[in-house]
């Protein structure tokens, strides 16, 4: 077969900082961009790059993820010989303990990785929204004869524990370290997406695991810097790392910029998601909508400004929604006002409610809540 | 091969010449409708929602679009191991081969296909109507009446009845007479072109009809009258609800506009009877800072910054600042540039309406029952000072 | 529509008249082979195993069987949302429509289909060969050589070379001459009828060829020689391994017998390169108390109580006590009654060989390269004292 | 929609008595008949009767079942609006306890049952091999105006805790009770497959659950007998109840009778199973095979008598297999003899081994064992 890459995805990772948004789900299944879940970007990028063997390692709350993925049919990944394998926690871990870090996580599925015929592995978190052509990344990886290619982009540090890269003129990495404090300055920031030759990944993980190490970045990559074979592949165009409520809100709102949407969605490499057979959105005569991203299936009779509406949201007459994110099946009833809010799936805001957060502190309303 | 109680055969063959430039390169059933659908989505969804999972799509005209659109049938849940959706074009038997001569001949040529499933009943559908119908109820009626043929009918106003095939029935629904477009209609029960036949019976008449060289091999002209003459048990099944033939520009436009009318019977949002469509994988649409939206249906992938009023906007449409779209249908991947004014128009997919171009004209009511809709063909690019008048059609290139 | 690097086009059109009664109602690619397969399973499986998931199947002859056999493509993992397997019969464009005139014309008529996937390369295949081949390696070679066209060739014995299209090449594989069935062959590199073209280049030649009214619109006769004359970069890709054209009764029989030969290169059991087939949902076969089995391939659903020697027994076959089957191919759902003797024969699907009927005769070696195989057509029922001689064929009814 | 029946299947139930055969699997996924798992009979019967909404309740070891079912595609059950729903243990049970009996099990999925549009429910265990047309059963159920139709067959009691039926001439049940002791006499035995109107099932289960009852048969059906609306539908033709190693072996061996196979497999209602794309079986020149059922993908060069070989079994030269069941991927090496044995999947019998059980006490060799 002609396929050269497989992939290992980590469905979990930032649940603690995403608070209410990930009570019932993994980071991978966090709704984003009006009709997607974060995992859609990873899956679509892989499929668009002809990578069809994808192992997803979950830690907890994976049932919403399983429900979303459904054997991968919406990504054309329901394959006989490859396709998606979801690894629930415990399955390979006889001590009945959830894995402690990526090294242990990969170690539990080493058998699956070794048995796969592909030579290269894309290792990725599921909290990235970007449009990535891994065929090009692999071509560069091979051309540079790198041990590990680390995908990165130039951006400000808007959250803690970002991995900062320093590279030389040839693109090889000279330094890697965590940065805890936000900055107003641009840095080269790792997206925690890697391409590695499979045999090397297995060697790294077996070595590290036998020494009791757990952190893939700190215990493997940071140490490998000195060998000089880590290559920094800088992604042009929009890329979002979502790791807390603040970044979730800020990166969502960036999608209101046309240029950002074009970089993320346009061109040949489409982003796929679970098909829900919604009807197109219906706008009534009394609606007033500006600067908003609106998914299918909504019925809008009120005012919507600077907001993102997911599928099947209902905005009733006289309701006003500003600078907010309303997830699937949300309802804002007559004469209510919502500002700087993130309402999770199936939240109902009853009549005459006034709810407002603040730009840097958007209020989160949890799933199925009636306010 | 598992037996199927009922197999559906969808007559999707027509070129739909009355739709002009819109069907120049696309079969009518593949025509976009309602923001994200194709016309055939309604019939396919009705079929699977009625519990019938085997459907032959008979086509001989421009099958590519339809073939690729239906694909493995998955969007309609028709990706079945046994059964599913099959495109059935004419084929070459041993030495000879022939195109479908008429609707009955199309079924005749596919007798072998139907026979593989050994069905008791065959449901004959056409692919150019917009409606939601539970065929399983019609089948229950067919069985209850022990009918040989059941024809779905809809009540039409008496003044319009002479435009339809009219069924004259006894009180119990048994048809004693069929009149094609009668000058003086005796009833208002118009045929919807939906038939259920007991398969063994239909097969007999198809074979007889094929041997008759004077026959036009048509259901309405030959098979149905022939069976009536022979005294077969033929019943009219009364359907009530939204039903619209979209065979003309005016009716296609009207059916789209009906979706905007809260009083209309056609409720697409009903989750008990979903209409499925192939998904376009587009992001949500964006409504810009300058946009004014007043009663519209807008599908995914659009960038709307103009003024939209009482219109249906399909997937991937861009309407620039200052453009005005009123009472119109804007098909997929179209670009309406600033200053353009569209009114009572259909803009074909992939067209570009340049700055300040005017398409169509305001209208209060139809003339002789027909709205004067301006049509811009698929892929056409118009530049100012171009002006397309009411009812005018500008030609499609591929 | 997602772009595809390479689209495969499978020429499945031939009636296969040399297979006589076996292809009277079934296209050759749908012919049963090897106990549970159809001939086309090999090409379909090679295609998906090579990482190519979009395949157009060009057919105009008896497409029902093929259409229903391929269905939604699921058995071959070709039930893709984007891509998959498509049956492409000739279709009616606007007013005219025509059958495929030749292999090149068949692709010409489907240029629009290919263009939808914007491929860089097109792989042209035929559906009547038994072999296992990784087309992705051939594609790699095509890219490495920066070829316009790459033709797969296989080394044949020099004495047989004049039966093939022979490629004469430079040391690096570049073809400088192509000779169709040369009397005095200059090389032993025979074309396998498998081509990779850079699509833009092929499209140009297909359009030119269509304009030439003297052309037979055939790849071997027109397109390949034309490209050679024009000095395009054409390379021969050498394949080694099992490859067999099963276009005649004798070669079909031989290819089945090869499966019983442990020395043969055709290893179906190799799990790295599975051959897929549509599953018959039959229980395991049963070997009875009186049975003697000596070197055989037996598929599911059978009840075997006779004597089987060096034979291939397909799905759902019953061989009664006392019947003898030697050196033969017994296709699906056949019944061999007690006392019947079958030797060097092919029994078509659904046939019944009555008590004590004799079909075929023992043979030591082929005559002029052809085995004298007796053939009983599909569905034929024979009763004693019927005797079918070596090489005789008894007609199929449907 | 025209579909009238849905189904609830219990994947587990007899694991304790099936010993080694169900260490790693539910009863539902026990291999049977050369290429099937027991659940295949239930699923195929349902699909053949146009029943496509099927909830499967599992108790433990359900991963082999999930792997076998794969969203139901081999039964054409990967439907958008219906299809298979597998309910793992714990999902709806907040006390984190496995359900105690069928009543509690059904209670945990009552929501799923209530939301389904079908009016009738087929409730079934997964340890039955039979070919059943539920359309006919429902027609009789409606005609008789029964509350519950109990499927049964006439057979000897060959295992403990069979439910014995006594009925009147009209077919209604007069007595139902457990019978613990095997007998040589024929009885009317319940197959523990029922058709019930959905509303009535819900009522039964809600009532019983609120009283703390757990046993569907004892606590509901036995008590309903007195109302006289339980109808006994007697199945003609072969039906097997597999509930211990002895019945497993005996019922398997019955498949060597042509009449039994015809009743189970022939006709329009096919039995489907997971497709494995095996090649047909190859018989060598030195083989000697009689009275055996042989699945695809085997390579046979030795002697096989009165046995059942599952897919991809290898019998080497000089090996002898008699009165045995060899499950998938089994290998019997040169000059070994196996008699009255059941070898689980992927068992290897090395050269020159002599292994023999006894007709009434077949020896079981567990999965992956090399002997």
Short mmCIF file of N, CA and C in Angstrom, two decimals, chain D residues 243-297:
data_model
loop_
_atom_site.label_atom_id
_atom_site.label_comp_id
_atom_site.label_asym_id
_atom_site.label_seq_id
_atom_site.Cartn_x
_atom_site.Cartn_y
_atom_site.Cartn_z
N UNK D 243 -26.67 -23.42 27.06
CA UNK D 243 -26.45 -22.80 28.36
C UNK D 243 -25.39 -23.47 29.21
N UNK D 244 -24.72 -24.47 28.66
CA UNK D 244 -23.54 -24.98 29.35
C UNK D 244 -22.69 -25.72 28.32
N UNK D 245 -21.53 -26.22 28.75
CA UNK D 245 -20.61 -26.84 27.80
C UNK D 245 -21.25 -28.07 27.17
N UNK D 246 -22.00 -28.81 27.96
CA UNK D 246 -22.61 -30.04 27.43
C UNK D 246 -23.62 -29.72 26.33
N UNK D 247 -24.50 -28.76 26.57
CA UNK D 247 -25.47 -28.43 25.52
C UNK D 247 -24.76 -27.79 24.33
N UNK D 248 -23.70 -27.02 24.59
CA UNK D 248 -22.95 -26.43 23.48
C UNK D 248 -22.43 -27.52 22.55
N UNK D 249 -21.83 -28.54 23.14
CA UNK D 249 -21.25 -29.62 22.34
C UNK D 249 -22.35 -30.41 21.62
N UNK D 250 -23.39 -30.75 22.35
CA UNK D 250 -24.45 -31.57 21.77
C UNK D 250 -25.17 -30.84 20.63
N UNK D 251 -25.48 -29.57 20.85
CA UNK D 251 -26.21 -28.82 19.82
C UNK D 251 -25.32 -28.58 18.60
N UNK D 252 -24.04 -28.39 18.84
CA UNK D 252 -23.12 -28.22 17.71
C UNK D 252 -23.11 -29.47 16.85
N UNK D 253 -23.00 -30.62 17.49
CA UNK D 253 -22.89 -31.87 16.74
C UNK D 253 -24.17 -32.19 15.95
N UNK D 254 -25.30 -31.67 16.44
CA UNK D 254 -26.54 -31.88 15.69
C UNK D 254 -26.49 -31.24 14.30
N UNK D 255 -25.62 -30.24 14.14
CA UNK D 255 -25.54 -29.56 12.85
C UNK D 255 -24.96 -30.45 11.76
N UNK D 256 -24.39 -31.60 12.14
CA UNK D 256 -23.90 -32.54 11.13
C UNK D 256 -25.06 -33.24 10.44
N UNK D 257 -26.26 -33.13 11.01
CA UNK D 257 -27.45 -33.70 10.33
C UNK D 257 -27.96 -32.73 9.29
N UNK D 258 -28.14 -33.23 8.09
CA UNK D 258 -28.57 -32.37 7.00
C UNK D 258 -29.90 -31.67 7.28
N UNK D 259 -30.82 -32.40 7.84
CA UNK D 259 -32.15 -31.84 8.12
C UNK D 259 -32.05 -30.66 9.08
N UNK D 260 -31.21 -30.78 10.08
CA UNK D 260 -31.03 -29.70 11.04
C UNK D 260 -30.45 -28.47 10.34
N UNK D 261 -29.44 -28.68 9.50
CA UNK D 261 -28.85 -27.55 8.78
C UNK D 261 -29.87 -26.88 7.88
N UNK D 262 -30.67 -27.69 7.22
CA UNK D 262 -31.68 -27.11 6.33
C UNK D 262 -32.66 -26.23 7.10
N UNK D 263 -33.06 -26.71 8.27
CA UNK D 263 -34.01 -25.91 9.07
C UNK D 263 -33.37 -24.61 9.56
N UNK D 264 -32.09 -24.68 9.85
CA UNK D 264 -31.43 -23.51 10.43
C UNK D 264 -30.96 -22.51 9.37
N UNK D 265 -30.47 -23.02 8.23
CA UNK D 265 -29.78 -22.12 7.28
C UNK D 265 -30.49 -21.93 5.96
N UNK D 266 -31.30 -22.86 5.51
CA UNK D 266 -31.82 -22.77 4.15
C UNK D 266 -33.02 -21.85 4.05
N UNK D 267 -33.45 -21.64 2.85
CA UNK D 267 -34.61 -20.80 2.62
C UNK D 267 -34.19 -19.35 2.49
N UNK D 268 -35.21 -18.50 2.49
CA UNK D 268 -34.95 -17.09 2.21
C UNK D 268 -34.25 -16.39 3.36
N UNK D 269 -34.50 -16.84 4.57
CA UNK D 269 -33.98 -16.11 5.72
C UNK D 269 -32.58 -16.58 6.07
N UNK D 270 -31.61 -15.89 5.49
CA UNK D 270 -30.21 -16.24 5.67
C UNK D 270 -29.73 -15.85 7.07
N UNK D 271 -28.71 -16.55 7.53
CA UNK D 271 -28.04 -16.16 8.77
C UNK D 271 -26.75 -15.43 8.37
N UNK D 272 -26.64 -14.17 8.81
CA UNK D 272 -25.48 -13.36 8.46
C UNK D 272 -24.47 -13.37 9.59
N UNK D 273 -23.23 -13.12 9.27
CA UNK D 273 -22.21 -13.00 10.30
C UNK D 273 -21.15 -12.02 9.83
N UNK D 274 -20.19 -11.75 10.69
CA UNK D 274 -19.12 -10.82 10.33
C UNK D 274 -18.34 -11.37 9.14
N UNK D 275 -18.15 -10.55 8.14
CA UNK D 275 -17.43 -10.97 6.94
C UNK D 275 -15.93 -10.91 7.22
N UNK D 276 -15.23 -11.99 6.87
CA UNK D 276 -13.79 -12.03 7.15
C UNK D 276 -12.94 -12.17 5.90
N UNK D 277 -13.58 -12.25 4.73
CA UNK D 277 -12.82 -12.35 3.48
C UNK D 277 -11.82 -13.49 3.49
N UNK D 278 -12.24 -14.64 4.00
CA UNK D 278 -11.39 -15.82 3.94
C UNK D 278 -11.41 -16.39 2.52
N UNK D 279 -10.37 -17.13 2.18
CA UNK D 279 -10.36 -17.86 0.90
C UNK D 279 -11.15 -19.15 1.10
N UNK D 280 -11.57 -19.81 0.00
CA UNK D 280 -12.24 -21.11 0.18
C UNK D 280 -11.26 -22.12 0.79
N UNK D 281 -11.82 -23.17 1.33
CA UNK D 281 -10.99 -24.20 1.98
C UNK D 281 -10.26 -25.03 0.94
N UNK D 282 -9.00 -25.35 1.26
CA UNK D 282 -8.17 -26.14 0.34
C UNK D 282 -7.95 -27.52 0.95
N UNK D 283 -8.27 -28.55 0.17
CA UNK D 283 -8.04 -29.93 0.59
C UNK D 283 -6.83 -30.47 -0.16
N UNK D 284 -5.86 -31.02 0.57
CA UNK D 284 -4.69 -31.60 -0.08
C UNK D 284 -4.95 -33.02 -0.54
N UNK D 285 -3.93 -33.60 -1.14
CA UNK D 285 -4.09 -34.93 -1.71
C UNK D 285 -4.13 -36.01 -0.64
N UNK D 286 -3.56 -35.71 0.53
CA UNK D 286 -3.46 -36.75 1.55
C UNK D 286 -4.59 -36.66 2.58
N UNK D 287 -5.60 -35.82 2.34
CA UNK D 287 -6.62 -35.64 3.36
C UNK D 287 -7.66 -36.75 3.34
N UNK D 288 -8.32 -36.93 4.44
CA UNK D 288 -9.43 -37.86 4.52
C UNK D 288 -10.48 -37.22 5.42
N UNK D 289 -11.59 -36.82 4.81
CA UNK D 289 -12.59 -36.05 5.55
C UNK D 289 -13.96 -36.70 5.37
N UNK D 290 -14.64 -36.98 6.47
CA UNK D 290 -16.04 -37.42 6.36
C UNK D 290 -16.87 -36.83 7.48
N UNK D 291 -18.17 -36.72 7.17
CA UNK D 291 -19.17 -36.26 8.13
C UNK D 291 -18.71 -35.06 8.96
N UNK D 292 -18.34 -34.00 8.28
CA UNK D 292 -17.84 -32.83 8.99
C UNK D 292 -18.33 -31.56 8.34
N UNK D 293 -18.41 -30.53 9.17
CA UNK D 293 -18.83 -29.21 8.71
C UNK D 293 -17.57 -28.35 8.70
N UNK D 294 -17.24 -27.78 7.51
CA UNK D 294 -15.94 -27.12 7.35
C UNK D 294 -16.16 -25.70 6.84
N UNK D 295 -15.68 -24.73 7.58
CA UNK D 295 -15.84 -23.34 7.17
C UNK D 295 -14.74 -22.94 6.18
N UNK D 296 -14.81 -21.71 5.69
CA UNK D 296 -13.84 -21.21 4.73
C UNK D 296 -12.45 -21.05 5.33
N UNK D 297 -11.48 -21.02 4.47
CA UNK D 297 -10.13 -20.64 4.87
C UNK D 297 -9.32 -21.75 5.52
#
